[in-house]
Coordinates of C-alpha atoms and ligand atoms in Angstrom, one line a residue:
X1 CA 166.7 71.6 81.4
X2 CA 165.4 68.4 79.9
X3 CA 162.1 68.3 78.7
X4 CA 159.5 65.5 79.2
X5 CA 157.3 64.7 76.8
X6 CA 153.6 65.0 76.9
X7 CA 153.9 61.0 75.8
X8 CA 156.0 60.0 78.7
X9 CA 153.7 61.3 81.4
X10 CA 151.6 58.1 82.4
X11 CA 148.1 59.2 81.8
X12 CA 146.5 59.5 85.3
X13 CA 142.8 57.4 84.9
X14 CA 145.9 54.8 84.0
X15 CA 148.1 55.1 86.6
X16 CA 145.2 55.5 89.1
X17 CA 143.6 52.1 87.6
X18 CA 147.2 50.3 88.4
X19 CA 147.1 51.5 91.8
X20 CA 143.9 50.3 92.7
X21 CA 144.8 47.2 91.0
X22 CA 147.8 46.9 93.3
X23 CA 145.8 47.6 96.2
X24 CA 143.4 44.5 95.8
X25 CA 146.5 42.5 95.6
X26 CA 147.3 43.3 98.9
X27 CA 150.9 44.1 97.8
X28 CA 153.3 47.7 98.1
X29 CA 153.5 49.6 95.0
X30 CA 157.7 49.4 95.6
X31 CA 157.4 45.4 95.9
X32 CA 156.1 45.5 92.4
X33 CA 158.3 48.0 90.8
X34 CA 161.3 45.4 91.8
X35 CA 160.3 42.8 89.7
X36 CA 158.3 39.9 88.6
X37 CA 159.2 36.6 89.9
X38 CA 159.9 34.1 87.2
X39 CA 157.2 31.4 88.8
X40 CA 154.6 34.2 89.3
X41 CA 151.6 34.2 87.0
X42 CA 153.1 37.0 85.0
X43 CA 149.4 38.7 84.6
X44 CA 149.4 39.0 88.5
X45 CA 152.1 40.8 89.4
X46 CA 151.2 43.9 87.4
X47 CA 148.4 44.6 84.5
X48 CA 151.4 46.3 82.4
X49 CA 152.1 42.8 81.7
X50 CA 149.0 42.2 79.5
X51 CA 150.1 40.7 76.1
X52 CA 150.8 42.5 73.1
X53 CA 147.9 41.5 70.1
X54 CA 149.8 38.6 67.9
X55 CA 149.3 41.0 65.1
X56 CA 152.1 43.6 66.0
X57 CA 154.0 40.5 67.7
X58 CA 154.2 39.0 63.9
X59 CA 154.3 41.8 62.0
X60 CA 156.8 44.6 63.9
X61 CA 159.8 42.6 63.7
X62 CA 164.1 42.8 64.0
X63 CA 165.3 40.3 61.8
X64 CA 168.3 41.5 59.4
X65 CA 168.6 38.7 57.6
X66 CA 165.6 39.3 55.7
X67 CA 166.1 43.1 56.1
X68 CA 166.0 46.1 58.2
X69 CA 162.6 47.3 58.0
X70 CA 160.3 46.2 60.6
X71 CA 157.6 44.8 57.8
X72 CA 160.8 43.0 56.3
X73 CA 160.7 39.7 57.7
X74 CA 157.0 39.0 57.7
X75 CA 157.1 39.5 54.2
X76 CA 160.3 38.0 53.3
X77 CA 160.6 34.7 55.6
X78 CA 157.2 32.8 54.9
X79 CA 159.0 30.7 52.6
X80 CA 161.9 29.9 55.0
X81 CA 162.6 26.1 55.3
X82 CA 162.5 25.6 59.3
X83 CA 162.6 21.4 58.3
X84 CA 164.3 19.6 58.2
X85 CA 165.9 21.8 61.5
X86 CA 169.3 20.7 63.4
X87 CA 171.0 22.4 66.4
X88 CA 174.5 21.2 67.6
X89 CA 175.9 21.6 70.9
X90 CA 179.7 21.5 71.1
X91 CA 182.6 23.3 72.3
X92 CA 184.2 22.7 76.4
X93 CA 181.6 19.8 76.5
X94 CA 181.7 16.3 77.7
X95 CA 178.5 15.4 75.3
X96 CA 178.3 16.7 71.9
X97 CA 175.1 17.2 71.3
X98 CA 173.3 16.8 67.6
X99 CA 169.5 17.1 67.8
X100 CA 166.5 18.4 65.4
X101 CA 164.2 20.4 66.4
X102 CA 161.7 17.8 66.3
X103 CA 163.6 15.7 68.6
X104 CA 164.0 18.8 71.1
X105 CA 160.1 19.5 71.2
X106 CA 159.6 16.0 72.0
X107 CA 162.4 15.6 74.8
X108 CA 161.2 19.2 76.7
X109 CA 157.6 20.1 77.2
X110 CA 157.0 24.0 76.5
X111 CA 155.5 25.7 78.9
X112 CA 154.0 29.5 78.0
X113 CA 156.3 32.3 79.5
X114 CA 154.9 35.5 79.1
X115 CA 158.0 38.0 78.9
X116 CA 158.5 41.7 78.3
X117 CA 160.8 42.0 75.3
X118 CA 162.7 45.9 75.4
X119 CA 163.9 46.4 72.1
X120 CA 167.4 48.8 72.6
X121 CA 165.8 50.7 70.0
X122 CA 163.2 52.3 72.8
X123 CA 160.0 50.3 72.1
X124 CA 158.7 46.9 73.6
X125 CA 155.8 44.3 73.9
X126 CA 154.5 41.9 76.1
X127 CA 154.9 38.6 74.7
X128 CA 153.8 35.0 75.6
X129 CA 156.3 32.6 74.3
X130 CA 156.3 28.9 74.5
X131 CA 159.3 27.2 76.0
X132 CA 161.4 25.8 78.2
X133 CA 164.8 26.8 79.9
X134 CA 167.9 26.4 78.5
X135 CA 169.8 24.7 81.1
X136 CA 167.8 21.8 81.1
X137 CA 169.3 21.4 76.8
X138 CA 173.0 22.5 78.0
X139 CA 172.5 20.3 80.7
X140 CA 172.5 17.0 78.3
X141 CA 175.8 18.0 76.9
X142 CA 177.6 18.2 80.3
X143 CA 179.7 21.7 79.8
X144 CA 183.3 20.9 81.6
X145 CA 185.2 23.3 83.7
X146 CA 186.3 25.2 81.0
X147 CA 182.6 26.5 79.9
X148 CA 183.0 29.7 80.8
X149 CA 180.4 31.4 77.8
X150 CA 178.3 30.7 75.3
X151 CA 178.2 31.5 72.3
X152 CA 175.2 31.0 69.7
X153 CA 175.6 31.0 66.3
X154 CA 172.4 31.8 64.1
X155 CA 171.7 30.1 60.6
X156 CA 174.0 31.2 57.6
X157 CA 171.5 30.8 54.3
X158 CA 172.1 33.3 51.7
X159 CA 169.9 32.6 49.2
X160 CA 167.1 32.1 51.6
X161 CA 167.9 34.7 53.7
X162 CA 168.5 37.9 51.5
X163 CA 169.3 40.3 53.7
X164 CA 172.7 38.4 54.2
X165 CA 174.2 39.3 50.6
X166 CA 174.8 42.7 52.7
X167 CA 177.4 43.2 55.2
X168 CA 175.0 45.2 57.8
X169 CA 176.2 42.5 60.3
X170 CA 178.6 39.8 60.3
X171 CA 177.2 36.7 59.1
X172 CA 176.3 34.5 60.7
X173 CA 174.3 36.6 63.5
X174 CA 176.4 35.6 66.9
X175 CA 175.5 36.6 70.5
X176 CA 176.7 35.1 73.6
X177 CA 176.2 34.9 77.4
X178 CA 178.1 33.9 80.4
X179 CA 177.4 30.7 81.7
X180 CA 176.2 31.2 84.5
X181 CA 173.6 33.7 82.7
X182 CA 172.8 30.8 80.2
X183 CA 172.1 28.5 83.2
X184 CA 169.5 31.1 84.7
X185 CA 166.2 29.3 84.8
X186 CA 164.7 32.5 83.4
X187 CA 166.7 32.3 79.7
X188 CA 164.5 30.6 77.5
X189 CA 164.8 28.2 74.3
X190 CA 161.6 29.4 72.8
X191 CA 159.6 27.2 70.6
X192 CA 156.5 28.6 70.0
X193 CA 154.2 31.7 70.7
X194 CA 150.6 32.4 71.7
X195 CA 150.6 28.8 71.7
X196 CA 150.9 27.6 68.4
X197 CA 154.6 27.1 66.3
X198 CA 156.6 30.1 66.2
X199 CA 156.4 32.3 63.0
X200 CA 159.4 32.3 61.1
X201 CA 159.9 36.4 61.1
X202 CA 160.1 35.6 65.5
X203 CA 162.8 33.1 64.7
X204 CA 161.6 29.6 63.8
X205 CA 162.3 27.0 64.8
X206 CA 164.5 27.7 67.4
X207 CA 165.1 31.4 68.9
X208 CA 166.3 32.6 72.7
X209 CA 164.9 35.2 74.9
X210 CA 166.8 36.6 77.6
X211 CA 164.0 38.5 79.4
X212 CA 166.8 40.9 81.4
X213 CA 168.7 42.2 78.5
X214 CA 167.9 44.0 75.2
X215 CA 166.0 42.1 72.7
X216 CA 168.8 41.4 70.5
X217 CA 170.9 38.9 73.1
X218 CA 168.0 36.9 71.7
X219 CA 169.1 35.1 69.0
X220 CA 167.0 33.3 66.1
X221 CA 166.6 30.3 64.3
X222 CA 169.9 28.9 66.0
X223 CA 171.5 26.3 64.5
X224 CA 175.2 26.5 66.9
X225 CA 175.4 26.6 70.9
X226 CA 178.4 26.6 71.5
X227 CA 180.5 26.1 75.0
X228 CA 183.4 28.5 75.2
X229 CA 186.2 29.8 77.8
X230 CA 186.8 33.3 76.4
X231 CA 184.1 35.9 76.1
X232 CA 182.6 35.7 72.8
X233 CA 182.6 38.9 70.7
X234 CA 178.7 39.4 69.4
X235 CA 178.0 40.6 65.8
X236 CA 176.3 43.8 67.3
X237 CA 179.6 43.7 69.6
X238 CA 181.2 43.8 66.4
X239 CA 179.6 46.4 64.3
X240 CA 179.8 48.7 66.7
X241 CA 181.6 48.2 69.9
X242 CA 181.0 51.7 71.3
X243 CA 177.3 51.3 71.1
X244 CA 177.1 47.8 72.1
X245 CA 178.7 45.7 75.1
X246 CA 178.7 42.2 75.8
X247 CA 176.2 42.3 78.6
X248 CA 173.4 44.5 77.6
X249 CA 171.5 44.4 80.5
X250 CA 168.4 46.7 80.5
X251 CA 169.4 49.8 82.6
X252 CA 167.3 52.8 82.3
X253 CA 170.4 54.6 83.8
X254 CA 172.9 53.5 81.2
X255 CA 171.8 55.7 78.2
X256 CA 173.2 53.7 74.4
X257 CA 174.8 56.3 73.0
X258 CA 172.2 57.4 70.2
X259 CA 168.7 56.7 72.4
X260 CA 168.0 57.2 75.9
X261 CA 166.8 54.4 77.9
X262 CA 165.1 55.7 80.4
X263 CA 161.6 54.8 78.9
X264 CA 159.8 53.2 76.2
X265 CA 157.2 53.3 74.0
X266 CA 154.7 50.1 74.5
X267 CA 153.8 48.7 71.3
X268 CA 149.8 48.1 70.2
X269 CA 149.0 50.8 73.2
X270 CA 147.0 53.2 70.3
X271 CA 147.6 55.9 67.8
X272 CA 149.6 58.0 71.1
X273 CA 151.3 54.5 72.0
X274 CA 151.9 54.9 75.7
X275 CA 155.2 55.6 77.2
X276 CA 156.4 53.8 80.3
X277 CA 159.6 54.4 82.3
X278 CA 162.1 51.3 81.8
X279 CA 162.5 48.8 85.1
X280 CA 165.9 47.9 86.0
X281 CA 166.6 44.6 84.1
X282 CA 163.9 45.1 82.4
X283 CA 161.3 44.2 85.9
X284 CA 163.5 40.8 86.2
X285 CA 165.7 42.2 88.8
X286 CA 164.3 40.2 91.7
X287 CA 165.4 37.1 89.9
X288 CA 168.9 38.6 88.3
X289 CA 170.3 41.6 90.4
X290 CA 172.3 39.1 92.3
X291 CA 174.2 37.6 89.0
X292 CA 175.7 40.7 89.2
X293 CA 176.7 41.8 92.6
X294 CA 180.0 44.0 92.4
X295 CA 180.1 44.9 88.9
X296 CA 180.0 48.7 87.7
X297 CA 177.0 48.4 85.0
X298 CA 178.1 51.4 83.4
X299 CA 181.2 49.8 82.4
X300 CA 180.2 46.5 81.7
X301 CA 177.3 47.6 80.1
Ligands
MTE401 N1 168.3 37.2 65.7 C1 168.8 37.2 64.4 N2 169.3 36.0 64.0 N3 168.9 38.3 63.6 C2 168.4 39.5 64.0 O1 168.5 40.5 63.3 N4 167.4 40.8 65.9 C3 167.4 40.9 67.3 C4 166.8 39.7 68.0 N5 167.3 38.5 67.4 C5 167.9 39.6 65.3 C6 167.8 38.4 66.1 C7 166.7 42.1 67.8 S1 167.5 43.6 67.5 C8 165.5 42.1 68.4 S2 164.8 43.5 69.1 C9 164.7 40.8 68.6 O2 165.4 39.7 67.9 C10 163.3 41.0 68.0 O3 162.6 39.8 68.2 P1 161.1 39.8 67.7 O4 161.1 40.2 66.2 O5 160.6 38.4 67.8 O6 160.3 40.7 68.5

């Protein structure tokens, strides 16, 4: 028999506040479990969605270029040079597209998006980004009818980056999406966070989040988008094609083959950090579920 943790029991004065909380909104506990809509203040549809302190946001980080601990990259990427900062779009396009990052912040207004990020390694935060979605970028570069993925490619920089003299992934960091995932008003080119300019350990000056997947579809300091008509093959894809698919949707019912997925621990929640069950892409599935009508998540996982 499996055993639940004493952590993985929502404590009750918690779960009774969230219900009374639910009740003044006038709304079903089941209505909220679905998902959040992406034009809903994110802070109303459910108090789980309070952010995470920008302390643990800037300082708990994934970021293998400048090594695998979590302290790694606030440590090692201060000294980063995020300008002068290009990004090209190319590929199945009619536009190329050759911007900076300057340029791009000018052209789109950020907006803040405030986004659960689930890490596949069972932990996740609540995180209020500043941004825009990417379609309205891939839209300037007209994709043709060949644009059937894409890909984006991740800054190659050795001697700034020194977690890339190792082969713990294949360099340059890759990821990719389908198109019509890419398009998805809810995938975000993120530019900033609480506000201010992002910090370079969360990906300056350009990074993606992909609220419905596992954090690491979302791909920092980007310098390549690129349109493509066969499935790109990720560097996590890569390293470990077992453990990693292409689509990595969040699915508490799809275990990875090392960690269950079933919950996760909520990062900044105290000494006993809270444990929550995980939502169906992620809580997004309102907005999402539909992208994927007919497909078997287990094996497109
Ligand atoms: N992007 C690059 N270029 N390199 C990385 O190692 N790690 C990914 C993703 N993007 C990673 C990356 C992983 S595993 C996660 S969980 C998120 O970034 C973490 O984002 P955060 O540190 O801003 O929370």
């Amino acid at each position: 028999m499996k055993k639940i943790k004493f952590s993985e029991i929502t404590p009750e004065n918690i779960y009774l506040k969230r219900r009374d909380f639910i009740k003044k909104l006038g709304l079903s506990t089941s209505s909220l479990m679905i998902g959040q809509n992406f034009l809903n203040n994110a802070y109303a549809s459910t108090n789980s969605l309070e952010p995470t302190e920008y302390r643990y946001i800037s300082t708990y980080n994934n970021y293998y270029e400048f090594g695998t601990r979590k302290s790694d990259p606030v440590e090692k990427s201060q000294n980063f040079k995020t300008e002068p900062w290009n990004i090209k779009i190319d590929g199945e396009v009619e536009n190329e597209v050759d911007i900076s990052a300057l340029e791009i912040n000018n052209m789109f207004k950020s907006e803040e998006r405030i986004y659960r990020l689930r890490c596949v390694e069972g932990w996740s935060m609540v995180i209020p980004w500043m941004g825009f979605s990417l379609s309205k970028l891939l839209e300037k570069a007209k994709p043709n009818n060949k644009a059937k993925f894409v890909e984006f490619i991740s800054v190659y920089d050795p001697i700034q980056m020194p977690g890339q003299k190792y082969p713990i992934l294949q360099w340059p960091y890759r990821e990719g999406l389908r198109i019509d995932e890419a398009m998805h008003p809810l995938t975000t080119l993120v530019t900033g966070l609480y506000g201010k300019k992002l910090p370079n350990q969360n990906g300056a000056p350009l990074r993606l989040i992909v609220p419905w997947k596992y954090g690491f579809k979302s791909a920092k300091a980007i310098v390549n988008i690129k349109l493509v008509e066969k499935m790109p093959t990720s560097s996590w894809m890569r390293s470990s094609p077992r453990e990693y698919g292409f689509y990595s949707n969040v699915n508490p019912n799809v275990d990875h083959p090392r960690w269950s997925q079933a919950s996760e621990r909520v990062i900044g929640s105290g000494i006993l950090s809270e444990r929550i069950p995980t939502q169906m892409f992620n809580g997004y599935g309102d907005d999402v579920a539909n992208l994927y009508s007919g497909m078997d998540l287990k094996k497109y996982f």
